[in-house]
Short mmCIF file of C-alpha atoms and ligand atoms in Angstrom, two decimals:
data_model
loop_
_atom_site.label_atom_id
_atom_site.label_comp_id
_atom_site.label_asym_id
_atom_site.label_seq_id
_atom_site.Cartn_x
_atom_site.Cartn_y
_atom_site.Cartn_z
CA UNK D 213 61.22 96.42 49.12
CA UNK D 214 60.85 100.19 48.74
CA UNK D 215 60.79 100.72 52.53
CA UNK D 216 64.43 99.70 53.03
CA UNK D 217 65.88 101.44 49.93
CA UNK D 218 67.10 105.05 49.87
CA UNK D 219 65.19 107.18 47.43
CA UNK D 220 67.24 109.08 44.83
CA UNK D 221 65.67 112.28 46.12
CA UNK D 222 66.91 111.57 49.65
CA UNK D 223 70.42 110.92 48.34
CA UNK D 224 70.44 114.35 46.67
CA UNK D 225 69.59 116.20 49.87
CA UNK D 226 70.84 113.99 52.74
CA UNK D 227 74.44 113.02 52.16
CA UNK D 228 76.80 110.53 53.79
CA UNK D 229 79.80 111.99 55.64
CA UNK D 230 82.31 111.99 52.76
CA UNK D 231 80.04 113.81 50.31
CA UNK D 232 78.60 116.14 52.92
CA UNK D 233 81.83 117.34 54.50
CA UNK D 234 83.59 117.63 51.14
CA UNK D 235 80.72 119.81 49.90
CA UNK D 236 81.07 121.96 53.06
CA UNK D 237 84.85 122.10 53.12
CA UNK D 238 84.93 125.89 53.15
CA UNK D 239 83.09 126.24 56.45
CA UNK D 240 83.67 124.90 59.96
CA UNK D 241 80.56 123.13 61.20
CA UNK D 242 79.55 122.19 64.70
CA UNK D 243 76.75 120.19 66.27
CA UNK D 244 73.95 122.74 65.89
CA UNK D 245 74.93 123.45 62.27
CA UNK D 246 73.82 120.02 61.12
CA UNK D 247 71.07 117.51 61.65
CA UNK D 248 70.81 113.80 60.85
CA UNK D 249 68.27 112.38 58.43
CA UNK D 250 66.03 109.53 59.54
CA UNK D 251 66.29 106.15 57.81
CA UNK D 252 64.09 103.06 57.57
CA UNK D 253 64.29 101.27 60.92
CA UNK D 254 63.31 97.95 62.39
CA UNK D 255 65.36 98.69 65.51
CA UNK D 256 63.72 99.59 68.80
CA UNK D 257 65.77 102.19 70.70
CA UNK D 258 65.86 100.03 73.83
CA UNK D 259 67.49 97.18 71.86
CA UNK D 260 70.40 99.22 70.55
CA UNK D 261 73.91 98.32 71.73
CA UNK D 262 76.23 101.08 72.91
CA UNK D 263 79.49 99.25 73.60
CA UNK D 264 82.67 100.63 72.10
CA UNK D 265 86.35 99.73 71.94
CA UNK D 266 88.82 102.59 72.42
CA UNK D 267 91.92 100.41 72.31
CA UNK D 268 92.83 96.77 72.66
CA UNK D 269 92.04 96.09 76.31
CA UNK D 270 89.87 99.19 76.75
CA UNK D 271 86.29 98.29 76.09
CA UNK D 272 83.37 100.36 77.42
CA UNK D 273 79.69 99.48 77.60
CA UNK D 274 78.60 103.04 76.87
CA UNK D 275 80.57 105.54 74.74
CA UNK D 276 80.81 108.25 77.38
CA UNK D 277 83.92 109.47 79.21
CA UNK D 278 84.12 112.11 81.95
CA UNK D 279 86.71 114.84 81.35
CA UNK D 280 90.05 114.97 83.18
CA UNK D 281 89.23 118.27 84.85
CA UNK D 282 89.66 119.19 88.51
CA UNK D 283 85.99 120.09 88.89
CA UNK D 284 84.78 116.94 87.10
CA UNK D 285 86.71 113.69 87.58
CA UNK D 286 88.15 112.31 90.78
CA UNK D 287 87.53 108.82 92.16
CA UNK D 288 83.81 109.29 92.96
CA UNK D 289 83.06 110.42 89.41
CA UNK D 290 85.26 107.69 87.90
CA UNK D 291 83.48 105.04 89.99
CA UNK D 292 80.05 106.32 88.95
CA UNK D 293 81.08 106.45 85.28
CA UNK D 294 82.49 102.92 85.29
CA UNK D 295 79.47 101.55 87.17
CA UNK D 296 77.33 102.90 84.34
CA UNK D 297 79.56 101.31 81.71
CA UNK D 298 81.67 104.39 80.85
CA UNK D 299 85.07 105.72 81.89
CA UNK D 300 86.40 108.51 84.08
CA UNK D 301 89.82 110.09 83.49
CA UNK D 302 91.26 111.26 86.82
CA UNK D 303 92.71 114.76 86.36
CA UNK D 304 96.31 115.66 87.19
CA UNK D 305 95.86 118.89 89.09
CA UNK D 306 97.00 117.17 92.28
CA UNK D 307 100.15 115.63 93.72
CA UNK D 308 101.20 112.46 91.88
CA UNK D 309 100.73 110.38 95.04
CA UNK D 310 97.17 111.71 95.37
CA UNK D 311 96.41 110.70 91.78
CA UNK D 312 97.72 107.21 92.59
CA UNK D 313 95.42 106.88 95.55
CA UNK D 314 92.48 108.19 93.50
CA UNK D 315 93.12 105.46 90.94
CA UNK D 316 93.42 102.85 93.71
CA UNK D 317 90.06 103.89 95.11
CA UNK D 318 88.44 103.20 91.75
CA UNK D 319 90.30 99.94 91.14
CA UNK D 320 89.60 98.63 94.63
CA UNK D 321 86.07 99.87 94.76
CA UNK D 322 83.83 96.96 95.53
CA UNK D 323 80.33 97.97 94.67
CA UNK D 324 78.19 97.61 97.75
CA UNK D 325 81.22 97.49 100.04
CA UNK D 326 81.49 100.69 102.05
CA UNK D 327 85.28 100.83 102.25
CA UNK D 328 85.55 103.44 104.94
CA UNK D 329 82.46 103.06 107.13
CA UNK D 330 81.77 105.57 109.91
CA UNK D 331 83.30 104.07 113.05
CA UNK D 332 82.63 104.72 116.72
CA UNK D 333 85.09 104.54 119.62
CA UNK D 334 84.20 102.39 122.65
CA UNK D 335 84.47 105.21 125.19
CA UNK D 336 82.06 107.54 123.34
CA UNK D 337 78.59 108.06 124.82
CA UNK D 338 75.42 106.99 123.01
CA UNK D 339 74.45 110.69 123.33
CA UNK D 340 77.55 111.60 121.23
CA UNK D 341 76.47 109.10 118.58
CA UNK D 342 72.97 110.59 118.48
CA UNK D 343 74.49 114.04 118.07
CA UNK D 344 76.70 112.81 115.22
CA UNK D 345 73.69 111.31 113.43
CA UNK D 346 71.81 114.58 113.83
CA UNK D 347 74.78 116.73 112.74
CA UNK D 348 75.70 114.66 109.67
CA UNK D 349 72.10 113.69 108.88
CA UNK D 350 72.98 110.02 108.63
CA UNK D 351 70.09 107.87 107.49
CA UNK D 352 71.38 104.90 109.54
CA UNK D 353 72.17 104.29 113.19
CA UNK D 354 74.21 101.06 113.30
CA UNK D 355 78.00 101.55 113.54
CA UNK D 356 81.06 99.31 113.83
CA UNK D 357 83.07 99.98 117.00
CA UNK D 358 86.87 99.92 116.70
CA UNK D 359 89.75 100.52 119.11
CA UNK D 360 92.46 103.15 118.57
CA UNK D 361 94.34 100.82 116.17
CA UNK D 362 91.30 100.10 114.02
CA UNK D 363 90.64 96.61 115.46
CA UNK D 364 87.03 95.55 115.51
CA UNK D 365 85.49 95.51 119.02
CA UNK D 366 81.85 95.02 118.12
CA UNK D 367 78.80 96.54 116.49
CA UNK D 368 76.65 99.30 117.92
CA UNK D 369 73.18 98.31 116.83
CA UNK D 370 70.50 100.88 115.95
CA UNK D 371 68.24 99.30 118.63
CA UNK D 372 70.34 100.85 121.39
CA UNK D 373 71.04 104.20 119.77
CA UNK D 374 68.16 105.89 121.60
CA UNK D 375 67.91 109.03 123.75
CA UNK D 376 66.98 106.92 126.82
CA UNK D 377 70.50 105.38 126.73
CA UNK D 378 72.25 108.72 126.01
CA UNK D 379 74.41 108.64 129.14
CA UNK D 380 75.63 105.04 128.57
CA UNK D 381 79.02 104.35 127.06
CA UNK D 382 79.21 102.61 123.68
CA UNK D 383 81.31 99.83 125.23
CA UNK D 384 78.39 98.94 127.55
CA UNK D 385 75.87 98.84 124.71
CA UNK D 386 77.70 97.18 121.82
CA UNK D 387 77.11 93.70 120.46
CA UNK D 388 80.47 92.07 121.33
CA UNK D 389 82.98 91.04 118.66
CA UNK D 390 82.27 87.34 119.11
CA UNK D 391 78.64 87.79 118.08
CA UNK D 392 79.35 90.04 115.08
CA UNK D 393 79.30 88.47 111.61
CA UNK D 394 82.47 89.12 109.66
CA UNK D 395 84.16 88.00 106.48
CA UNK D 396 87.71 88.54 105.22
CA UNK D 397 88.44 90.40 101.99
CA UNK D 398 89.92 87.19 100.61
CA UNK D 399 86.76 85.21 101.38
CA UNK D 400 84.73 87.80 99.46
CA UNK D 401 86.53 86.61 96.32
CA UNK D 402 85.99 87.91 92.79
CA UNK D 403 82.29 88.52 93.09
CA UNK D 404 81.77 90.04 96.56
CA UNK D 405 78.13 90.84 95.91
CA UNK D 406 77.21 87.25 95.04
CA UNK D 407 79.15 86.11 98.14
CA UNK D 408 77.43 88.65 100.40
CA UNK D 409 74.05 87.82 98.86
CA UNK D 410 74.58 84.16 99.75
CA UNK D 411 75.62 85.13 103.28
CA UNK D 412 72.47 87.20 103.88
CA UNK D 413 70.25 84.36 102.61
CA UNK D 414 71.98 81.91 104.94
CA UNK D 415 71.84 84.19 108.01
CA UNK D 416 68.23 84.99 108.67
CA UNK D 417 67.64 88.48 110.07
CA UNK D 418 71.27 89.66 109.67
CA UNK D 419 71.45 92.87 107.59
CA UNK D 420 75.10 93.88 108.00
CA UNK D 421 78.34 92.06 107.25
CA UNK D 422 81.69 93.49 108.36
CA UNK D 423 84.85 92.98 106.32
CA UNK D 424 88.10 92.49 108.26
CA UNK D 425 91.71 91.53 107.53
CA UNK D 426 93.61 88.63 109.11
CA UNK D 427 94.41 90.81 112.15
CA UNK D 428 90.78 91.78 112.63
CA UNK D 429 91.20 95.37 111.45
CA UNK D 430 88.00 96.72 109.96
CA UNK D 431 88.12 97.15 106.17
CA UNK D 432 84.52 97.66 105.21
CA UNK D 433 80.84 97.09 105.68
CA UNK D 434 78.29 95.47 103.39
CA UNK D 435 74.60 96.04 103.92
CA UNK D 436 71.79 93.81 102.71
CA UNK D 437 69.87 96.73 101.19
CA UNK D 438 72.88 97.68 99.01
CA UNK D 439 73.31 94.09 97.90
CA UNK D 440 69.64 93.88 96.94
CA UNK D 441 69.84 97.13 94.98
CA UNK D 442 72.93 95.98 93.12
CA UNK D 443 71.44 92.60 92.31
CA UNK D 444 68.54 94.48 90.74
CA UNK D 445 70.92 96.77 88.83
CA UNK D 446 72.77 93.78 87.41
CA UNK D 447 69.75 93.06 85.32
CA UNK D 448 70.20 96.53 83.76
CA UNK D 449 70.99 96.75 80.05
CA UNK D 450 74.36 98.47 80.42
CA UNK D 451 76.78 96.61 82.66
CA UNK D 452 79.61 98.30 84.56
CA UNK D 453 82.86 98.65 82.60
CA UNK D 454 85.33 96.25 84.23
CA UNK D 455 88.83 94.95 83.57
CA UNK D 456 89.75 91.27 83.19
CA UNK D 457 89.94 90.97 86.99
CA UNK D 458 86.42 92.26 87.46
CA UNK D 459 87.64 95.67 88.74
CA UNK D 460 86.09 98.92 87.51
CA UNK D 461 87.99 100.59 84.68
CA UNK D 462 89.78 103.87 85.32
CA UNK D 463 92.09 106.17 83.37
CA UNK D 464 94.49 108.85 84.59
CA UNK D 465 95.66 112.01 82.87
CA UNK D 466 99.20 113.35 82.73
CA UNK D 467 100.96 116.22 81.06
CA UNK D 468 104.22 116.37 79.15
CA UNK D 469 106.12 117.23 82.35
CA UNK D 470 109.40 119.13 81.92
CA UNK D 471 112.40 119.27 84.22
CA UNK D 472 114.22 122.37 85.45
CA UNK D 473 116.14 122.57 82.12
CA UNK D 474 112.92 122.61 80.10
CA UNK D 475 113.48 119.07 78.80
CA UNK D 476 110.87 116.33 78.92
CA UNK D 477 111.18 114.74 82.37
CA UNK D 478 111.26 111.14 81.11
CA UNK D 479 112.24 109.64 84.44
CA UNK D 480 109.45 111.29 86.35
CA UNK D 481 106.85 110.44 83.69
CA UNK D 482 107.96 106.81 83.55
CA UNK D 483 108.06 106.33 87.29
CA UNK D 484 104.61 107.88 87.76
CA UNK D 485 103.02 105.89 84.93
CA UNK D 486 104.78 102.76 86.24
CA UNK D 487 103.12 103.34 89.62
CA UNK D 488 99.74 103.93 87.92
CA UNK D 489 100.12 100.68 85.99
CA UNK D 490 100.98 98.83 89.21
CA UNK D 491 97.72 100.06 90.65
CA UNK D 492 95.84 98.72 87.66
CA UNK D 493 95.15 101.86 85.63
CA UNK D 494 93.44 100.89 82.35
CA UNK D 495 94.68 103.81 80.25
CA UNK D 496 96.65 107.02 80.58
CA UNK D 497 95.71 110.21 78.79
CA UNK D 498 98.43 112.65 77.75
CA UNK D 499 96.22 115.68 77.96
CA UNK D 500 97.25 119.02 76.58
CA UNK D 501 95.63 121.80 74.62
CA UNK D 502 98.02 121.26 71.67
CA UNK D 503 98.61 117.58 71.07
CA UNK D 504 100.30 118.00 67.68
CA UNK D 505 103.48 119.06 69.42
CA UNK D 506 106.90 117.60 70.13
CA UNK D 507 106.39 117.38 73.88
CA UNK D 508 103.19 115.33 73.60
CA UNK D 509 104.57 113.13 70.81
CA UNK D 510 107.76 112.43 72.76
CA UNK D 511 105.78 111.63 75.91
CA UNK D 512 103.61 109.17 73.98
CA UNK D 513 106.70 107.56 72.41
CA UNK D 514 108.44 107.18 75.79
CA UNK D 515 105.32 105.57 77.25
CA UNK D 516 104.73 103.31 74.24
CA UNK D 517 108.31 101.99 74.47
CA UNK D 518 108.10 101.36 78.19
CA UNK D 519 104.52 100.00 78.30
CA UNK D 520 103.83 98.28 74.97
CA UNK D 521 100.34 97.12 75.94
CA UNK D 522 99.07 100.14 77.89
CA UNK D 523 96.18 101.94 76.14
CA UNK D 524 97.32 105.53 75.56
CA UNK D 525 94.90 108.38 74.92
CA UNK D 526 96.50 111.60 73.67
CA UNK D 527 95.46 115.02 72.48
CA UNK D 528 94.04 117.40 71.75
CA UNK D 529 94.18 117.83 68.00
CA UNK D 530 91.81 118.92 65.24
CA UNK D 531 93.78 118.05 62.10
CA UNK D 532 94.46 114.87 60.14
CA UNK D 533 98.21 115.50 60.50
CA UNK D 534 97.76 115.75 64.26
CA UNK D 535 95.98 112.40 64.40
CA UNK D 536 98.59 110.76 62.16
CA UNK D 537 101.43 112.17 64.28
CA UNK D 538 100.02 110.92 67.60
CA UNK D 539 99.08 107.56 66.10
CA UNK D 540 102.63 107.17 64.72
CA UNK D 541 104.01 108.02 68.16
CA UNK D 542 101.97 105.14 69.60
CA UNK D 543 98.65 106.58 70.82
CA UNK D 544 95.60 104.31 70.58
CA UNK D 545 92.84 106.86 71.08
CA UNK D 546 93.04 110.52 70.18
CA UNK D 547 91.10 113.38 71.73
CA UNK D 548 89.57 115.74 69.21
CA UNK D 549 88.60 119.27 70.19
CA UNK D 550 90.28 122.64 70.45
CA UNK D 551 88.13 125.32 71.95
CA UNK D 552 84.61 123.79 71.80
CA UNK D 553 84.29 123.32 75.57
CA UNK D 554 81.69 125.19 77.58
CA UNK D 555 84.38 126.86 79.71
CA UNK D 556 86.96 127.25 76.91
CA UNK D 557 88.23 130.52 75.54
CA UNK D 558 91.02 129.14 73.34
CA UNK D 559 89.33 130.33 70.15
CA UNK D 560 88.82 133.80 71.61
CA UNK D 561 92.24 134.14 73.25
CA UNK D 562 94.40 132.38 70.67
CA UNK D 563 92.14 132.66 67.63
CA UNK D 564 92.64 128.95 67.06
CA UNK D 565 90.42 125.87 66.87
CA UNK D 566 87.96 124.15 64.57
CA UNK D 567 84.21 123.70 65.04
CA UNK D 568 83.62 120.22 66.30
CA UNK D 569 81.77 118.34 63.50
CA UNK D 570 84.27 119.41 60.83
CA UNK D 571 87.20 118.58 63.12
CA UNK D 572 85.67 115.17 63.88
CA UNK D 573 85.17 114.35 60.21
CA UNK D 574 88.73 115.27 59.19
CA UNK D 575 90.20 113.42 62.18
CA UNK D 576 87.92 110.38 61.79
CA UNK D 577 89.13 109.77 58.27
CA UNK D 578 92.80 110.03 59.34
CA UNK D 579 92.14 107.81 62.35
CA UNK D 580 90.51 105.08 60.25
CA UNK D 581 93.66 104.88 58.10
CA UNK D 582 95.87 104.63 61.17
CA UNK D 583 93.49 102.18 62.91
CA UNK D 584 93.14 104.32 66.02
CA UNK D 585 89.98 105.55 67.68
CA UNK D 586 88.92 109.14 68.33
CA UNK D 587 87.10 110.80 71.21
CA UNK D 588 84.90 113.85 70.61
CA UNK D 589 86.05 116.14 73.41
CA UNK D 590 84.05 119.18 74.50
CA UNK D 591 81.07 121.22 73.40
CA UNK D 592 78.43 118.63 74.21
CA UNK D 593 75.36 120.14 75.79
CA UNK D 594 72.60 117.66 74.90
CA UNK D 595 72.15 114.01 73.98
CA UNK D 596 71.52 114.93 70.33
CA UNK D 597 75.08 116.34 70.17
CA UNK D 598 76.37 112.96 71.35
CA UNK D 599 74.46 111.13 68.61
CA UNK D 600 75.96 113.48 66.02
CA UNK D 601 79.46 113.09 67.51
CA UNK D 602 79.15 109.30 67.52
CA UNK D 603 78.50 109.24 63.78
CA UNK D 604 82.23 110.06 63.47
CA UNK D 605 83.87 109.03 66.74
CA UNK D 606 84.11 106.06 69.08
CA UNK D 607 83.13 107.96 72.24
CA UNK D 608 82.53 111.43 73.64
CA UNK D 609 84.22 113.27 76.52
CA UNK D 610 81.99 115.51 78.60
CA UNK D 611 82.95 118.04 81.26
CA UNK D 612 80.07 120.44 81.71
CA UNK D 613 77.43 117.71 81.47
CA UNK D 614 78.80 116.11 84.66
CA UNK D 615 80.24 119.08 86.58
CA UNK D 616 76.95 119.71 88.39
CA UNK D 617 76.61 116.08 89.52
CA UNK D 618 76.79 114.94 93.12
CA UNK D 619 79.88 112.86 92.27
CA UNK D 620 81.89 115.81 90.87
CA UNK D 621 84.49 117.28 93.27
CA UNK D 622 83.51 120.41 95.20
CA UNK D 623 80.74 121.59 97.43
CA UNK D 624 77.20 122.50 96.46
CA UNK D 625 76.49 126.20 96.99
CA UNK D 626 73.16 127.93 97.24
CA UNK D 627 72.72 131.18 95.34
CA UNK D 628 69.32 132.86 95.16
CA UNK D 629 67.53 129.67 96.17
CA UNK D 630 69.23 127.55 93.49
CA UNK D 631 71.99 124.98 94.01
CA UNK D 632 75.25 125.15 92.04
CA UNK D 633 78.69 123.55 91.82
CA UNK D 634 81.88 125.18 90.65
CA UNK D 635 83.09 124.32 87.12
CA UNK D 636 86.30 125.75 85.72
CA UNK D 637 88.43 125.32 82.62
CA UNK D 638 91.79 123.64 83.17
CA UNK D 639 93.20 126.67 81.34
CA UNK D 640 91.54 129.15 83.71
CA UNK D 641 93.96 131.14 85.85
CA UNK D 642 92.79 129.42 89.04
CA UNK D 643 93.25 125.91 87.61
CA UNK D 644 96.62 126.73 86.06
CA UNK D 645 97.87 128.09 89.37
CA UNK D 646 96.71 124.85 90.97
CA UNK D 647 98.93 122.91 88.56
CA UNK D 648 97.49 122.53 85.07
CA UNK D 649 99.62 125.26 83.43
CA UNK D 650 101.72 122.66 81.55
CA UNK D 651 98.61 121.64 79.64
CA UNK D 652 98.57 125.09 78.07
CA UNK D 653 102.32 125.33 77.53
CA UNK D 654 102.92 127.58 80.56
CA UNK D 655 105.07 127.08 83.64
CA UNK D 656 103.16 126.97 86.93
CA UNK D 657 106.05 128.69 88.70
CA UNK D 658 106.36 131.27 85.93
CA UNK D 659 106.03 134.48 87.90
CA UNK D 660 107.96 136.64 85.48
CA UNK D 661 105.08 136.89 83.03
CA UNK D 662 101.35 136.60 83.26
CA UNK D 663 99.72 133.32 82.28
CA UNK D 664 97.27 133.80 79.41
CA UNK D 665 94.09 132.08 80.51
CA UNK D 666 92.29 129.94 77.92
CA UNK D 667 89.37 129.05 80.12
CA UNK D 668 86.95 130.56 82.58
CA UNK D 669 85.68 129.82 86.07
CA UNK D 670 81.95 129.18 86.16
CA UNK D 671 79.05 127.56 87.99
CA UNK D 672 76.87 124.65 86.91
CA UNK D 673 73.43 124.12 88.27
CA UNK D 674 73.29 121.10 90.55
CA UNK D 675 72.33 118.15 88.33
CA UNK D 676 71.73 115.21 90.71
CA UNK D 677 73.55 111.92 90.39
CA UNK D 678 75.60 110.67 87.45
CA UNK D 679 73.12 107.76 87.17
CA UNK D 680 70.34 110.23 86.54
CA UNK D 681 72.25 112.35 84.01
CA UNK D 682 73.53 109.30 82.14
CA UNK D 683 70.06 107.72 82.03
CA UNK D 684 68.86 110.82 80.14
CA UNK D 685 71.87 110.87 77.81
CA UNK D 686 71.69 107.16 77.06
CA UNK D 687 67.96 107.40 76.39
CA UNK D 688 68.70 110.14 73.85
CA UNK D 689 71.50 108.21 72.15
CA UNK D 690 69.32 105.12 71.83
CA UNK D 691 66.49 107.19 70.47
CA UNK D 692 68.79 108.70 67.80
CA UNK D 693 70.01 105.24 66.82
CA UNK D 694 66.43 104.03 66.52
CA UNK D 695 65.67 106.88 64.07
CA UNK D 696 68.63 105.83 61.94
CA UNK D 697 67.88 102.10 62.12
CA UNK D 698 71.30 101.53 63.73
CA UNK D 699 71.54 98.52 66.02
CA UNK D 700 75.03 99.46 67.24
CA UNK D 701 77.58 102.26 67.03
CA UNK D 702 79.34 100.80 63.99
CA UNK D 703 76.04 100.93 62.07
CA UNK D 704 75.43 104.48 63.31
CA UNK D 705 78.76 105.55 61.80
CA UNK D 706 77.99 103.79 58.52
CA UNK D 707 74.42 104.93 58.13
CA UNK D 708 74.55 108.61 59.12
CA UNK D 709 73.32 111.13 56.50
CA UNK D 710 73.72 114.84 57.15
CA UNK D 711 72.22 118.14 56.12
CA UNK D 712 73.07 121.68 57.20
CA UNK D 713 70.61 123.66 59.23
CA UNK D 714 69.80 127.33 58.70
CA UNK D 715 69.46 129.71 61.70
CA UNK D 716 65.67 129.42 61.28
CA UNK D 717 66.07 125.62 61.27
CA UNK D 718 68.00 125.83 64.54
CA UNK D 719 65.21 127.86 66.12
CA UNK D 720 62.67 125.36 64.81
CA UNK D 721 64.63 122.52 66.45
CA UNK D 722 64.15 123.85 69.99
CA UNK D 723 60.80 124.35 71.72
CA UNK D 724 59.32 127.61 70.44
CA UNK D 725 56.24 129.78 70.72
CA UNK D 726 55.10 128.06 73.91
CA UNK D 727 55.54 128.53 77.63
CA UNK D 728 57.16 125.36 78.90
CA UNK D 729 55.57 123.51 81.84
CA UNK D 730 57.25 120.76 83.86
CA UNK D 731 54.44 118.86 85.56
CA UNK D 732 56.08 115.44 85.10
CA UNK D 733 59.49 116.43 86.54
CA UNK D 734 60.61 114.55 89.65
P1 XMP S 97 82.64 120.68 77.99
O1 XMP S 97 81.99 121.43 76.85
O2 XMP S 97 82.18 119.29 78.10
O3 XMP S 97 84.20 120.65 77.62
O4 XMP S 97 82.47 121.45 79.26
C1 XMP S 97 85.13 119.91 78.36
C2 XMP S 97 86.45 119.88 77.62
O5 XMP S 97 86.99 121.21 77.49
C3 XMP S 97 88.41 121.15 77.40
N1 XMP S 97 88.94 122.11 78.36
C4 XMP S 97 89.37 123.34 78.03
N2 XMP S 97 89.53 123.94 76.82
N3 XMP S 97 90.27 125.89 77.92
C5 XMP S 97 90.00 125.22 76.77
O6 XMP S 97 90.15 125.79 75.68
C6 XMP S 97 90.13 125.37 79.16
O7 XMP S 97 90.38 126.01 80.18
C7 XMP S 97 89.67 124.02 79.21
N4 XMP S 97 89.45 123.16 80.26
C8 XMP S 97 89.00 122.02 79.68
C9 XMP S 97 88.82 119.74 77.71
O8 XMP S 97 89.16 119.12 76.49
C10 XMP S 97 87.57 119.14 78.34
O9 XMP S 97 87.49 117.74 78.18
#
């Protein structure tokens, strides 16, 4: 049938990766320099599969990873990414013990279980509680009551949190412990939501379930409305990314830490990664600006020897030799990108780096030979860039796309009536002083010479929740796959045909000659 065959004419103009990149070997190309040709399709975008394997034991349901940057990924971001089927890499610009507890928060996050609910003390006044609700703008008024040691004393129900009772003490108004419904963490089992769902069905009119330990210390709160929302979400196409024990997946970044003599601090690296592994980390990422270097290679080797099964991500590189080197050292997934990031100045400061599509092609071919995966890291500003990146890589890493999200670290600030969040390069002076200097080959305590910044400090417009941003990105990826008739990411990589775009073609690709209206925006 003619519909499913490529025409000879198409083959002349729209080339597969090998022919296209070989023909363009004299020029570095990035996302906007190319476009993908459509192909016959019997695939509906909504039926495309987006799951991807980065390493044995590291399988994601969407090919999107949030960057290990101190204004992008801490536990809240990593939880949101994993709940959507992706992965968050917790940054290392913090004390090692803090990184451990960030990883624990992700691994022990039980969706729907509020692990640290707002608690009230028995000798507070109802008036104080009303003030707290007003101050913090809580949308709820029922609170667990605990004593000074965290033991559950009862539940302060919303029915009594009223101005008319303002002068009464909480202890006089609470529903006593005996009448409060509780469950232990152990009883919640492997699927706490199913367990809580069953509980709410069996206990007519009860909307809150408190989680306690054997000594009756409060450990969490589950609400019926959360359980109902999650049960709905479970029917969603892309399931959360979980490990074999049903916990959310999480990765942690580290640098090639050196000791006072400038040697690789093997002991410190091994003890920290050992502690991460104990807490259930699913992968570690040896993250530096120059991954094709002895320090990174040695770190990967040390880790591979000590933890034969641990998925190791390493980078960043932009050459085939770099990929081969890290793969030979034992890395499973390699980060590709030097200088494409929205806050990066590596190419300006150091004059080094390769435009992203060319770098991805060269690295993809080396990675295929070594049987490792690659991650397209940086420079992604729209879903179309992700589709292009996924024609050559197993997943993308985004910083700027998520830095404005509610789940990114940092406060929202209002400037000129608009809301923003801070976003900074890990090679910016501020981030390096906070600890990330090693990533750029500098010493944090190096006061004898100035650090050369390779990144800037910036603002991102507030972008809403990760769910919202990812819904847009995923919609775009699925749409791109539909145009190429690709049912899954493997087919996308096989089928992609490329052509270069002229500057006029780039202008044509964006809305032009109109005044944009947004009447349908919510
Ligand atoms: P996007 O474009 O998603 O890029 O904001 C995020 C990626 O940029 C890298 N990164 C840096 N590169 N100087 C650099 O040259 C920096 O200060 C810097 N900070 C982050 C990193 O790979 C990240 O995932």
